[in-house]
CSV table of N, CA and C in Angstrom, one decimal:
chain,number,residue,atom,x,y,z
A,2,UNK,N,74.5,154.4,64.1
A,2,UNK,CA,74.8,153.6,62.9
A,2,UNK,C,75.9,152.5,63.2
A,3,UNK,N,75.4,151.5,63.8
A,3,UNK,CA,76.3,150.4,64.2
A,3,UNK,C,76.7,149.6,63.0
A,4,UNK,N,78.0,149.2,63.0
A,4,UNK,CA,78.5,148.4,61.9
A,4,UNK,C,79.1,149.2,60.7
A,5,UNK,N,79.0,150.5,60.8
A,5,UNK,CA,79.6,151.3,59.7
A,5,UNK,C,81.0,151.9,60.1
A,6,UNK,N,82.0,151.6,59.3
A,6,UNK,CA,83.3,152.1,59.6
A,6,UNK,C,83.5,153.6,59.3
A,7,UNK,N,84.3,154.2,60.0
A,7,UNK,CA,84.6,155.6,59.8
A,7,UNK,C,85.6,155.7,58.7
A,8,UNK,N,85.4,156.6,57.7
A,8,UNK,CA,86.4,156.7,56.6
A,8,UNK,C,87.8,157.1,57.1
A,9,UNK,N,88.8,156.5,56.4
A,9,UNK,CA,90.1,156.8,56.8
A,9,UNK,C,90.5,158.2,56.2
A,10,UNK,N,91.3,158.9,57.0
A,10,UNK,CA,91.8,160.2,56.5
A,10,UNK,C,93.2,160.1,55.9
A,11,UNK,N,93.7,158.9,55.7
A,11,UNK,CA,95.0,158.7,55.0
A,11,UNK,C,96.2,158.9,56.0
A,12,UNK,N,96.0,159.4,57.2
A,12,UNK,CA,97.1,159.5,58.1
A,12,UNK,C,97.3,158.2,58.8
A,13,UNK,N,98.6,157.9,59.1
A,13,UNK,CA,98.9,156.6,59.8
A,13,UNK,C,98.4,156.8,61.3
A,14,UNK,N,98.0,155.7,61.8
A,14,UNK,CA,97.5,155.6,63.2
A,14,UNK,C,98.6,156.0,64.2
A,15,UNK,N,98.3,156.7,65.2
A,15,UNK,CA,99.2,157.1,66.2
A,15,UNK,C,99.2,156.1,67.4
A,16,UNK,N,98.4,155.1,67.4
A,16,UNK,CA,98.3,154.2,68.4
A,16,UNK,C,99.6,153.3,68.5
A,17,UNK,N,100.0,153.0,69.7
A,17,UNK,CA,101.2,152.2,69.8
A,17,UNK,C,101.0,150.8,69.3
A,18,UNK,N,102.0,150.3,68.6
A,18,UNK,CA,101.9,148.9,68.2
A,18,UNK,C,102.6,148.0,69.2
A,19,UNK,N,102.1,146.8,69.4
A,19,UNK,CA,102.8,145.9,70.3
A,19,UNK,C,104.0,145.4,69.6
A,20,UNK,N,105.1,145.2,70.4
A,20,UNK,CA,106.3,144.6,69.9
A,20,UNK,C,106.1,143.1,69.7
A,21,UNK,N,106.7,142.6,68.6
A,21,UNK,CA,106.6,141.2,68.4
A,21,UNK,C,107.5,140.5,69.4
A,22,UNK,N,107.1,139.3,69.9
A,22,UNK,CA,108.0,138.6,70.9
A,22,UNK,C,109.2,138.1,70.2
A,23,UNK,N,110.1,137.5,71.0
A,23,UNK,CA,111.4,137.1,70.5
A,23,UNK,C,111.3,136.0,69.4
A,24,UNK,N,110.3,135.1,69.6
A,24,UNK,CA,110.1,134.0,68.7
A,24,UNK,C,109.6,134.5,67.3
A,25,UNK,N,108.8,135.5,67.3
A,25,UNK,CA,108.3,136.1,66.1
A,25,UNK,C,109.4,136.8,65.3
A,26,UNK,N,110.4,137.4,66.1
A,26,UNK,CA,111.5,138.1,65.4
A,26,UNK,C,112.4,137.0,64.8
A,27,UNK,N,112.5,135.8,65.3
A,27,UNK,CA,113.4,134.8,64.7
A,27,UNK,C,112.8,134.2,63.5
A,28,UNK,N,111.6,134.3,63.3
A,28,UNK,CA,110.9,133.6,62.1
A,28,UNK,C,111.1,134.6,60.9
A,29,UNK,N,111.8,134.0,59.9
A,29,UNK,CA,112.0,134.8,58.7
A,29,UNK,C,111.3,134.1,57.5
A,30,UNK,N,110.5,134.9,56.8
A,30,UNK,CA,109.7,134.3,55.7
A,30,UNK,C,110.6,133.7,54.6
A,31,UNK,N,110.0,132.8,53.9
A,31,UNK,CA,110.8,132.0,52.9
A,31,UNK,C,111.4,132.9,51.8
A,32,UNK,N,110.7,133.9,51.4
A,32,UNK,CA,111.2,134.8,50.3
A,32,UNK,C,112.4,135.6,50.8
A,33,UNK,N,112.4,136.0,52.1
A,33,UNK,CA,113.6,136.7,52.6
A,33,UNK,C,114.8,135.8,52.8
A,34,UNK,N,114.5,134.5,53.2
A,34,UNK,CA,115.6,133.5,53.3
A,34,UNK,C,116.2,133.3,51.9
A,35,UNK,N,115.4,133.2,50.9
A,35,UNK,CA,115.9,133.0,49.5
A,35,UNK,C,116.7,134.2,49.0
A,36,UNK,N,116.4,135.4,49.5
A,36,UNK,CA,117.1,136.6,49.1
A,36,UNK,C,118.4,136.8,49.8
A,37,UNK,N,118.6,136.1,51.0
A,37,UNK,CA,119.8,136.3,51.8
A,37,UNK,C,121.0,135.8,51.1
A,38,UNK,N,122.1,136.4,51.4
A,38,UNK,CA,123.4,135.8,50.9
A,38,UNK,C,123.8,134.7,51.7
A,39,UNK,N,124.8,133.9,51.2
A,39,UNK,CA,125.2,132.7,51.8
A,39,UNK,C,125.8,132.9,53.2
A,40,UNK,N,126.5,134.0,53.4
A,40,UNK,CA,127.1,134.3,54.7
A,40,UNK,C,126.0,134.6,55.8
A,41,UNK,N,125.0,135.4,55.4
A,41,UNK,CA,123.9,135.7,56.3
A,41,UNK,C,123.1,134.4,56.7
A,42,UNK,N,122.9,133.6,55.7
A,42,UNK,CA,122.2,132.3,55.9
A,42,UNK,C,123.0,131.4,56.9
A,43,UNK,N,124.3,131.3,56.8
A,43,UNK,CA,125.1,130.5,57.7
A,43,UNK,C,125.0,131.1,59.1
A,44,UNK,N,125.1,132.4,59.2
A,44,UNK,CA,125.0,133.1,60.5
A,44,UNK,C,123.7,132.8,61.2
A,45,UNK,N,122.6,132.8,60.4
A,45,UNK,CA,121.3,132.5,60.9
A,45,UNK,C,121.2,131.1,61.4
A,46,UNK,N,121.7,130.2,60.6
A,46,UNK,CA,121.7,128.7,61.0
A,46,UNK,C,122.5,128.5,62.2
A,47,UNK,N,123.6,129.1,62.4
A,47,UNK,CA,124.4,128.9,63.6
A,47,UNK,C,123.7,129.5,64.8
A,48,UNK,N,123.0,130.6,64.6
A,48,UNK,CA,122.3,131.2,65.7
A,48,UNK,C,121.2,130.2,66.2
A,49,UNK,N,120.5,129.6,65.2
A,49,UNK,CA,119.4,128.7,65.6
A,49,UNK,C,120.0,127.4,66.2
A,50,UNK,N,121.1,127.0,65.8
A,50,UNK,CA,121.7,125.8,66.4
A,50,UNK,C,122.1,126.0,67.8
A,51,UNK,N,122.7,127.2,68.1
A,51,UNK,CA,123.0,127.5,69.5
A,51,UNK,C,121.8,127.6,70.4
A,52,UNK,N,120.7,128.1,69.9
A,52,UNK,CA,119.5,128.2,70.6
A,52,UNK,C,118.9,126.8,71.0
A,53,UNK,N,119.0,125.9,70.0
A,53,UNK,CA,118.6,124.5,70.2
A,53,UNK,C,119.5,123.8,71.2
A,54,UNK,N,120.8,124.0,71.1
A,54,UNK,CA,121.7,123.3,72.1
A,54,UNK,C,121.5,123.9,73.5
A,55,UNK,N,121.3,125.2,73.6
A,55,UNK,CA,121.1,125.8,74.9
A,55,UNK,C,119.8,125.3,75.6
A,56,UNK,N,118.8,125.1,74.7
A,56,UNK,CA,117.5,124.6,75.3
A,56,UNK,C,117.7,123.1,75.7
A,57,UNK,N,118.5,122.3,74.9
A,57,UNK,CA,118.6,120.9,75.3
A,57,UNK,C,119.5,120.8,76.5
A,58,UNK,N,120.4,121.7,76.8
A,58,UNK,CA,121.3,121.6,77.9
A,58,UNK,C,120.7,122.2,79.2
A,59,UNK,N,119.6,122.9,79.0
A,59,UNK,CA,118.9,123.6,80.2
A,59,UNK,C,118.5,122.5,81.2
A,60,UNK,N,118.6,122.9,82.5
A,60,UNK,CA,118.2,121.9,83.5
A,60,UNK,C,116.7,121.7,83.4
A,61,UNK,N,116.3,120.5,83.8
A,61,UNK,CA,114.8,120.2,83.7
A,61,UNK,C,114.1,121.1,84.7
A,62,UNK,N,112.9,121.4,84.4
A,62,UNK,CA,112.1,122.2,85.2
A,62,UNK,C,111.8,121.5,86.5
A,63,UNK,N,111.6,122.2,87.6
A,63,UNK,CA,111.4,121.6,88.9
A,63,UNK,C,110.0,121.0,88.9
A,64,UNK,N,109.7,120.0,89.8
A,64,UNK,CA,108.4,119.3,89.8
A,64,UNK,C,107.4,120.3,90.2
A,65,UNK,N,106.1,120.0,89.9
A,65,UNK,CA,105.0,120.9,90.1
A,65,UNK,C,104.8,121.2,91.6
A,66,UNK,N,104.9,120.1,92.4
A,66,UNK,CA,104.7,120.3,93.9
A,66,UNK,C,106.0,119.8,94.5
A,67,UNK,N,106.8,120.8,95.0
A,67,UNK,CA,108.0,120.4,95.7
A,67,UNK,C,107.7,119.7,97.0
A,68,UNK,N,108.6,119.1,97.7
A,68,UNK,CA,108.4,118.5,98.9
A,68,UNK,C,107.8,119.4,100.0
A,69,UNK,N,106.8,119.0,100.6
A,69,UNK,CA,106.1,119.8,101.6
A,69,UNK,C,106.7,119.6,103.0
A,70,UNK,N,106.7,120.6,103.8
A,70,UNK,CA,107.2,120.5,105.2
A,70,UNK,C,106.2,119.7,106.0
A,71,UNK,N,106.6,119.2,107.1
A,71,UNK,CA,105.7,118.4,107.9
A,71,UNK,C,104.5,119.2,108.4
A,72,UNK,N,104.7,120.5,108.7
A,72,UNK,CA,103.5,121.3,109.1
A,72,UNK,C,102.6,121.5,107.9
A,73,UNK,N,103.1,121.8,106.7
A,73,UNK,CA,102.2,121.9,105.5
A,73,UNK,C,101.4,120.7,105.3
A,74,UNK,N,102.1,119.5,105.4
A,74,UNK,CA,101.4,118.2,105.2
A,74,UNK,C,100.2,118.1,106.2
A,75,UNK,N,100.5,118.4,107.4
A,75,UNK,CA,99.5,118.3,108.5
A,75,UNK,C,98.3,119.2,108.2
A,76,UNK,N,98.6,120.5,107.8
A,76,UNK,CA,97.6,121.5,107.6
A,76,UNK,C,96.7,121.1,106.3
A,77,UNK,N,97.4,120.6,105.3
A,77,UNK,CA,96.7,120.2,104.1
A,77,UNK,C,95.8,119.0,104.3
A,78,UNK,N,96.3,118.0,105.1
A,78,UNK,CA,95.6,116.8,105.5
A,78,UNK,C,94.4,117.2,106.3
A,79,UNK,N,94.5,118.1,107.3
A,79,UNK,CA,93.4,118.5,108.1
A,79,UNK,C,92.3,119.2,107.2
A,80,UNK,N,92.7,120.0,106.3
A,80,UNK,CA,91.8,120.7,105.4
A,80,UNK,C,91.1,119.7,104.5
A,81,UNK,N,91.8,118.8,104.0
A,81,UNK,CA,91.2,117.8,103.1
A,81,UNK,C,90.2,116.9,103.9
A,82,UNK,N,90.6,116.6,105.1
A,82,UNK,CA,89.7,115.8,106.0
A,82,UNK,C,88.4,116.5,106.3
A,83,UNK,N,88.5,117.8,106.6
A,83,UNK,CA,87.3,118.6,106.8
A,83,UNK,C,86.4,118.7,105.6
A,84,UNK,N,87.0,118.9,104.4
A,84,UNK,CA,86.3,118.9,103.2
A,84,UNK,C,85.6,117.6,102.9
A,85,UNK,N,86.3,116.5,103.2
A,85,UNK,CA,85.7,115.1,103.0
A,85,UNK,C,84.5,115.0,103.9
A,86,UNK,N,84.7,115.4,105.2
A,86,UNK,CA,83.6,115.2,106.1
A,86,UNK,C,82.3,116.0,105.7
A,87,UNK,N,82.6,117.3,105.3
A,87,UNK,CA,81.5,118.1,104.8
A,87,UNK,C,80.8,117.5,103.5
A,88,UNK,N,81.6,117.0,102.6
A,88,UNK,CA,81.1,116.4,101.4
A,88,UNK,C,80.3,115.2,101.6
A,89,UNK,N,80.7,114.4,102.5
A,89,UNK,CA,79.9,113.1,102.8
A,89,UNK,C,78.6,113.5,103.6
A,90,UNK,N,78.7,114.5,104.5
A,90,UNK,CA,77.5,114.9,105.3
A,90,UNK,C,76.5,115.5,104.3
A,91,UNK,N,77.0,116.3,103.3
A,91,UNK,CA,76.0,116.9,102.4
A,91,UNK,C,75.3,115.9,101.6
A,92,UNK,N,75.8,114.7,101.4
A,92,UNK,CA,75.1,113.7,100.7
A,92,UNK,C,74.2,112.8,101.5
A,93,UNK,N,74.3,112.9,102.8
A,93,UNK,CA,73.5,112.1,103.7
A,93,UNK,C,72.2,112.8,103.9
A,94,UNK,N,71.2,112.4,103.1
A,94,UNK,CA,69.8,112.9,103.1
A,94,UNK,C,68.9,111.8,103.3
A,95,UNK,N,67.7,112.1,103.9
A,95,UNK,CA,66.8,111.0,104.1
A,95,UNK,C,66.3,110.4,102.8
A,96,UNK,N,66.3,109.1,102.7
A,96,UNK,CA,65.8,108.3,101.6
A,96,UNK,C,65.1,107.1,102.2
A,97,UNK,N,64.2,106.5,101.5
A,97,UNK,CA,63.6,105.3,102.0
A,97,UNK,C,64.6,104.2,102.3
A,98,UNK,N,65.7,104.2,101.5
A,98,UNK,CA,66.7,103.1,101.7
A,98,UNK,C,67.5,103.3,103.0
A,99,UNK,N,67.3,104.5,103.7
A,99,UNK,CA,68.0,104.7,105.0
A,99,UNK,C,67.4,103.7,106.0
A,100,UNK,N,66.2,103.3,105.9
A,100,UNK,CA,65.6,102.4,106.8
A,100,UNK,C,66.3,101.1,106.9
A,101,UNK,N,66.8,100.6,105.7
A,101,UNK,CA,67.5,99.3,105.6
A,101,UNK,C,69.0,99.5,105.6
A,102,UNK,N,69.5,100.8,105.9
A,102,UNK,CA,70.9,101.1,106.0
A,102,UNK,C,71.6,100.9,104.6
A,103,UNK,N,70.9,101.1,103.5
A,103,UNK,CA,71.4,100.9,102.2
A,103,UNK,C,71.7,102.1,101.4
A,104,UNK,N,71.4,103.3,101.9
A,104,UNK,CA,71.7,104.5,101.1
A,104,UNK,C,73.2,104.7,100.9
A,105,UNK,N,73.6,105.1,99.7
A,105,UNK,CA,75.0,105.1,99.4
A,105,UNK,C,75.5,106.5,99.3
A,106,UNK,N,76.8,106.7,99.6
A,106,UNK,CA,77.5,108.0,99.4
A,106,UNK,C,78.8,107.7,98.6
A,107,UNK,N,79.2,108.7,97.9
A,107,UNK,CA,80.5,108.6,97.2
A,107,UNK,C,81.1,110.1,97.2
A,108,UNK,N,82.3,110.2,97.7
A,108,UNK,CA,83.0,111.5,97.8
A,108,UNK,C,84.3,111.4,97.0
A,109,UNK,N,84.6,112.3,96.1
A,109,UNK,CA,85.9,112.3,95.4
A,109,UNK,C,86.6,113.6,95.8
A,110,UNK,N,87.9,113.5,96.1
A,110,UNK,CA,88.7,114.6,96.5
A,110,UNK,C,90.1,114.6,95.9
A,111,UNK,N,90.7,115.7,95.9
A,111,UNK,CA,92.0,115.9,95.3
A,111,UNK,C,93.0,116.4,96.5
A,112,UNK,N,94.2,115.9,96.5
A,112,UNK,CA,95.1,116.3,97.5
A,112,UNK,C,96.4,116.8,96.8
A,113,UNK,N,97.2,117.6,97.6
A,113,UNK,CA,98.4,118.2,97.0
A,113,UNK,C,99.5,117.2,96.7
A,114,UNK,N,99.6,116.1,97.5
A,114,UNK,CA,100.6,115.1,97.3
A,114,UNK,C,100.2,113.8,98.0
A,115,UNK,N,101.0,112.8,97.7
A,115,UNK,CA,100.7,111.5,98.3
A,115,UNK,C,101.0,111.5,99.8
A,116,UNK,N,101.9,112.4,100.3
A,116,UNK,CA,102.1,112.5,101.7
A,116,UNK,C,100.9,113.0,102.4
A,117,UNK,N,100.1,113.9,101.8
A,117,UNK,CA,98.9,114.4,102.4
A,117,UNK,C,97.9,113.3,102.5
A,118,UNK,N,97.7,112.5,101.5
A,118,UNK,CA,96.8,111.4,101.5
A,118,UNK,C,97.2,110.4,102.6
A,119,UNK,N,98.5,110.1,102.7
A,119,UNK,CA,98.9,109.1,103.7
A,119,UNK,C,98.7,109.6,105.1
A,120,UNK,N,98.9,110.9,105.3
A,120,UNK,CA,98.7,111.5,106.6
A,120,UNK,C,97.2,111.5,107.0
A,121,UNK,N,96.4,111.8,105.9
A,121,UNK,CA,94.9,111.9,106.1
A,121,UNK,C,94.4,110.6,106.6
A,122,UNK,N,94.8,109.4,106.1
A,122,UNK,CA,94.3,108.1,106.5
A,122,UNK,C,95.3,107.3,107.4
A,123,UNK,N,96.3,108.0,108.0
A,123,UNK,CA,97.3,107.4,108.9
A,123,UNK,C,98.0,106.2,108.3
A,124,UNK,N,98.5,106.4,107.1
A,124,UNK,CA,99.1,105.3,106.4
A,124,UNK,C,100.7,105.4,106.5
A,125,UNK,N,101.4,104.3,106.4
A,125,UNK,CA,102.9,104.4,106.4
A,125,UNK,C,103.4,105.1,105.2
A,126,UNK,N,104.6,105.6,105.2
A,126,UNK,CA,105.2,106.4,104.1
A,126,UNK,C,105.4,105.5,102.9
A,127,UNK,N,105.6,104.2,103.1
A,127,UNK,CA,105.9,103.3,101.9
A,127,UNK,C,104.7,102.7,101.4
A,128,UNK,N,103.5,103.1,101.8
A,128,UNK,CA,102.2,102.5,101.3
A,128,UNK,C,102.0,102.8,99.8
A,129,UNK,N,101.8,101.7,99.0
A,129,UNK,CA,101.7,101.9,97.6
A,129,UNK,C,100.4,101.3,97.0
A,130,UNK,N,99.5,100.8,97.8
A,130,UNK,CA,98.3,100.2,97.2
A,130,UNK,C,97.3,101.2,96.7
A,131,UNK,N,96.3,100.7,95.9
A,131,UNK,CA,95.3,101.6,95.3
A,131,UNK,C,94.0,101.6,96.0
A,132,UNK,N,93.8,100.7,97.0
A,132,UNK,CA,92.5,100.7,97.6
A,132,UNK,C,92.6,100.3,99.1
A,133,UNK,N,91.8,100.9,99.9
A,133,UNK,CA,91.7,100.6,101.3
A,133,UNK,C,90.3,100.3,101.7
A,134,UNK,N,90.1,99.5,102.7
A,134,UNK,CA,88.7,99.2,103.2
A,134,UNK,C,88.7,99.3,104.7
A,135,UNK,N,87.7,100.1,105.2
A,135,UNK,CA,87.6,100.3,106.7
A,135,UNK,C,86.2,99.9,107.1
A,136,UNK,N,86.0,99.4,108.4
A,136,UNK,CA,84.7,99.3,109.0
A,136,UNK,C,84.3,100.7,109.4
A,137,UNK,N,83.0,100.9,109.7
A,137,UNK,CA,82.5,102.3,110.0
A,137,UNK,C,83.3,102.9,111.2
A,138,UNK,N,83.4,102.1,112.3
A,138,UNK,CA,84.1,102.6,113.5
A,138,UNK,C,85.6,102.9,113.2
A,139,UNK,N,86.2,102.0,112.4
A,139,UNK,CA,87.6,102.1,112.1
A,139,UNK,C,87.8,103.4,111.2
A,140,UNK,N,86.9,103.6,110.3
A,140,UNK,CA,87.0,104.8,109.4
A,140,UNK,C,86.9,106.0,110.2
A,141,UNK,N,86.0,106.1,111.1
A,141,UNK,CA,85.9,107.3,111.9
A,141,UNK,C,87.1,107.5,112.9
A,142,UNK,N,87.6,106.4,113.3
A,142,UNK,CA,88.8,106.4,114.2
A,142,UNK,C,90.0,106.9,113.4
A,143,UNK,N,90.2,106.4,112.2
A,143,UNK,CA,91.3,106.7,111.4
A,143,UNK,C,91.3,108.1,110.9
A,144,UNK,N,90.2,108.6,110.5
A,144,UNK,CA,90.1,109.9,109.9
A,144,UNK,C,89.8,111.0,111.0
A,145,UNK,N,89.6,110.5,112.3
A,145,UNK,CA,89.4,111.4,113.4
A,145,UNK,C,88.2,112.3,113.2
A,146,UNK,N,87.1,111.7,112.6
A,146,UNK,CA,85.9,112.5,112.3
A,146,UNK,C,84.7,111.7,112.8
A,147,UNK,N,83.7,112.3,113.2
A,147,UNK,CA,82.4,111.7,113.5
A,147,UNK,C,81.4,112.1,112.5
A,148,UNK,N,81.2,111.3,111.5
A,148,UNK,CA,80.3,111.7,110.4
A,148,UNK,C,78.9,111.2,110.7
A,149,UNK,N,78.0,112.1,111.1
A,149,UNK,CA,76.6,111.8,111.3
A,149,UNK,C,75.8,113.0,111.1
A,150,UNK,N,74.6,112.9,110.6
A,150,UNK,CA,73.7,114.0,110.3
A,150,UNK,C,72.4,113.8,111.0
A,151,UNK,N,71.9,114.9,111.6
A,151,UNK,CA,70.6,114.9,112.3
A,151,UNK,C,69.5,115.0,111.3
A,152,UNK,N,68.5,114.2,111.5
A,152,UNK,CA,67.3,114.3,110.7
A,152,UNK,C,66.1,114.6,111.6
A,153,UNK,N,64.9,114.7,111.1
A,153,UNK,CA,63.8,115.1,112.0
A,153,UNK,C,63.7,114.3,113.3
A,154,UNK,N,63.6,112.9,113.2
A,154,UNK,CA,63.4,112.1,114.3
A,154,UNK,C,64.5,111.1,114.6
A,155,UNK,N,65.8,111.5,114.3
A,155,UNK,CA,66.9,110.6,114.5
A,155,UNK,C,68.2,111.1,113.9
A,156,UNK,N,69.1,110.2,113.7
A,156,UNK,CA,70.4,110.6,113.1
A,156,UNK,C,70.8,109.6,112.1
A,157,UNK,N,71.4,110.0,111.0
A,157,UNK,CA,71.9,109.2,110.0
A,157,UNK,C,73.4,109.0,110.2
A,158,UNK,N,73.9,107.8,110.3
A,158,UNK,CA,75.3,107.4,110.5
A,158,UNK,C,75.8,106.6,109.4
A,159,UNK,N,77.1,106.5,109.3
A,159,UNK,CA,77.8,105.6,108.4
A,159,UNK,C,77.6,104.2,108.9
A,160,UNK,N,77.1,103.3,108.0
A,160,UNK,CA,76.8,101.9,108.3
A,160,UNK,C,77.4,101.0,107.3
A,161,UNK,N,77.0,99.8,107.3
A,161,UNK,CA,77.5,98.8,106.4
A,161,UNK,C,78.8,98.2,106.8
A,162,UNK,N,79.2,97.2,106.1
A,162,UNK,CA,80.5,96.4,106.4
A,162,UNK,C,81.7,97.3,106.2
A,163,UNK,N,81.8,97.9,105.0
A,163,UNK,CA,83.0,98.5,104.5
A,163,UNK,C,82.8,99.9,104.0
A,164,UNK,N,83.8,100.7,104.2
A,164,UNK,CA,83.9,102.0,103.5
A,164,UNK,C,85.2,101.8,102.7
A,165,UNK,N,85.0,102.0,101.4
A,165,UNK,CA,86.2,101.8,100.5
A,165,UNK,C,86.8,103.2,100.1
A,166,UNK,N,88.1,103.2,100.1
A,166,UNK,CA,88.8,104.4,99.7
A,166,UNK,C,89.7,104.0,98.6
A,167,UNK,N,89.5,104.6,97.4
A,167,UNK,CA,90.3,104.3,96.2
A,167,UNK,C,91.3,105.4,96.0
A,168,UNK,N,92.5,105.1,95.7
A,168,UNK,CA,93.6,106.1,95.5
A,168,UNK,C,94.1,106.1,94.1
A,169,UNK,N,94.2,107.2,93.4
A,169,UNK,CA,94.8,107.3,92.1
A,169,UNK,C,96.1,108.2,92.3
A,170,UNK,N,97.3,107.5,92.3
A,170,UNK,CA,98.5,108.3,92.6
A,170,UNK,C,98.9,109.2,91.4
A,171,UNK,N,98.5,108.8,90.2
A,171,UNK,CA,98.8,109.7,89.0
A,171,UNK,C,98.1,111.0,89.1
A,172,UNK,N,96.8,111.0,89.4
A,172,UNK,CA,96.1,112.3,89.5
A,172,UNK,C,96.0,112.9,90.9
A,173,UNK,N,96.5,112.2,91.9
A,173,UNK,CA,96.4,112.6,93.3
A,173,UNK,C,95.0,112.8,93.7
A,174,UNK,N,94.1,111.9,93.3
A,174,UNK,CA,92.7,111.9,93.7
A,174,UNK,C,92.4,110.7,94.5
A,175,UNK,N,91.3,110.8,95.3
A,175,UNK,CA,90.8,109.7,96.0
A,175,UNK,C,89.3,109.7,96.0
A,176,UNK,N,88.7,108.5,96.2
A,176,UNK,CA,87.3,108.4,96.2
A,176,UNK,C,86.9,107.6,97.4
A,177,UNK,N,85.9,108.1,98.2
A,177,UNK,CA,85.5,107.3,99.4
A,177,UNK,C,84.0,107.0,99.1
A,178,UNK,N,83.7,105.7,99.2
A,178,UNK,CA,82.4,105.2,99.0
A,178,UNK,C,81.9,104.3,100.2
A,179,UNK,N,80.6,104.4,100.5
A,179,UNK,CA,80.1,103.6,101.6
A,179,UNK,C,78.6,103.7,101.7
A,180,UNK,N,78.0,103.2,102.7
A,180,UNK,CA,76.6,103.4,102.9
A,180,UNK,C,76.3,104.0,104.3
A,181,UNK,N,75.1,104.5,104.4
A,181,UNK,CA,74.6,105.1,105.6
A,181,UNK,C,73.2,104.8,105.8
A,182,UNK,N,72.7,105.0,107.0
A,182,UNK,CA,71.3,104.8,107.4
A,182,UNK,C,71.0,105.1,108.8
A,183,UNK,N,69.9,104.7,109.3
A,183,UNK,CA,69.5,105.0,110.7
A,183,UNK,C,70.3,104.1,111.7
C-alpha cells in the first residue's frame, strides 16, 4: 500500500532532531521581538552590532590559488601541454579538406594560473597580451610537442600560416586554433 501513512500513536518521535545552526538561533521572530523588554532588546542589538563589526574587521580571505612553486608550475604546465596535444590530435581526423590543408582544429583549455600558461608557451613573466600567433614549426618548437596523426596512407600535420593562441586572464582559459592537412 504505497502512499498510505501509518497512523500516529500519539507518542512523540524518539528520532534525534538536528540542531539549528548558529544563524538560525540568532533569528528571532517578530512576535518574540515585540514581546521582549527594552533591556533584552538592547542586549540583542548590541550582540548583533558586535557580530557585524567583527565580520567587517576580519582579514580578507586568501586568494583561491596561492603562489605556486617553480616545480608545481613546471608540472602543471607539462600536464596542460600533454592534454593540449591529446586534444588537438583527437580532432585531427581525415576530411576531404585535409587534401587542401584546410581542415581546422580548436582546443580550449584551463590552467591553474597565469604562470602555468606563460611556462607552457615560454613567455616572459611580464607578458600581458591576449593573443599569440605561431607558425607551425615555431608552435611545435615552443610547446615542445610534435603534433601529427597517422592515417591510412600518410600523416596529418599542423599546417597553414598561423596557429592562434587566445588567452583569457580572468577565467584562466586559453584557446588554440589552426589548420591541419596532409
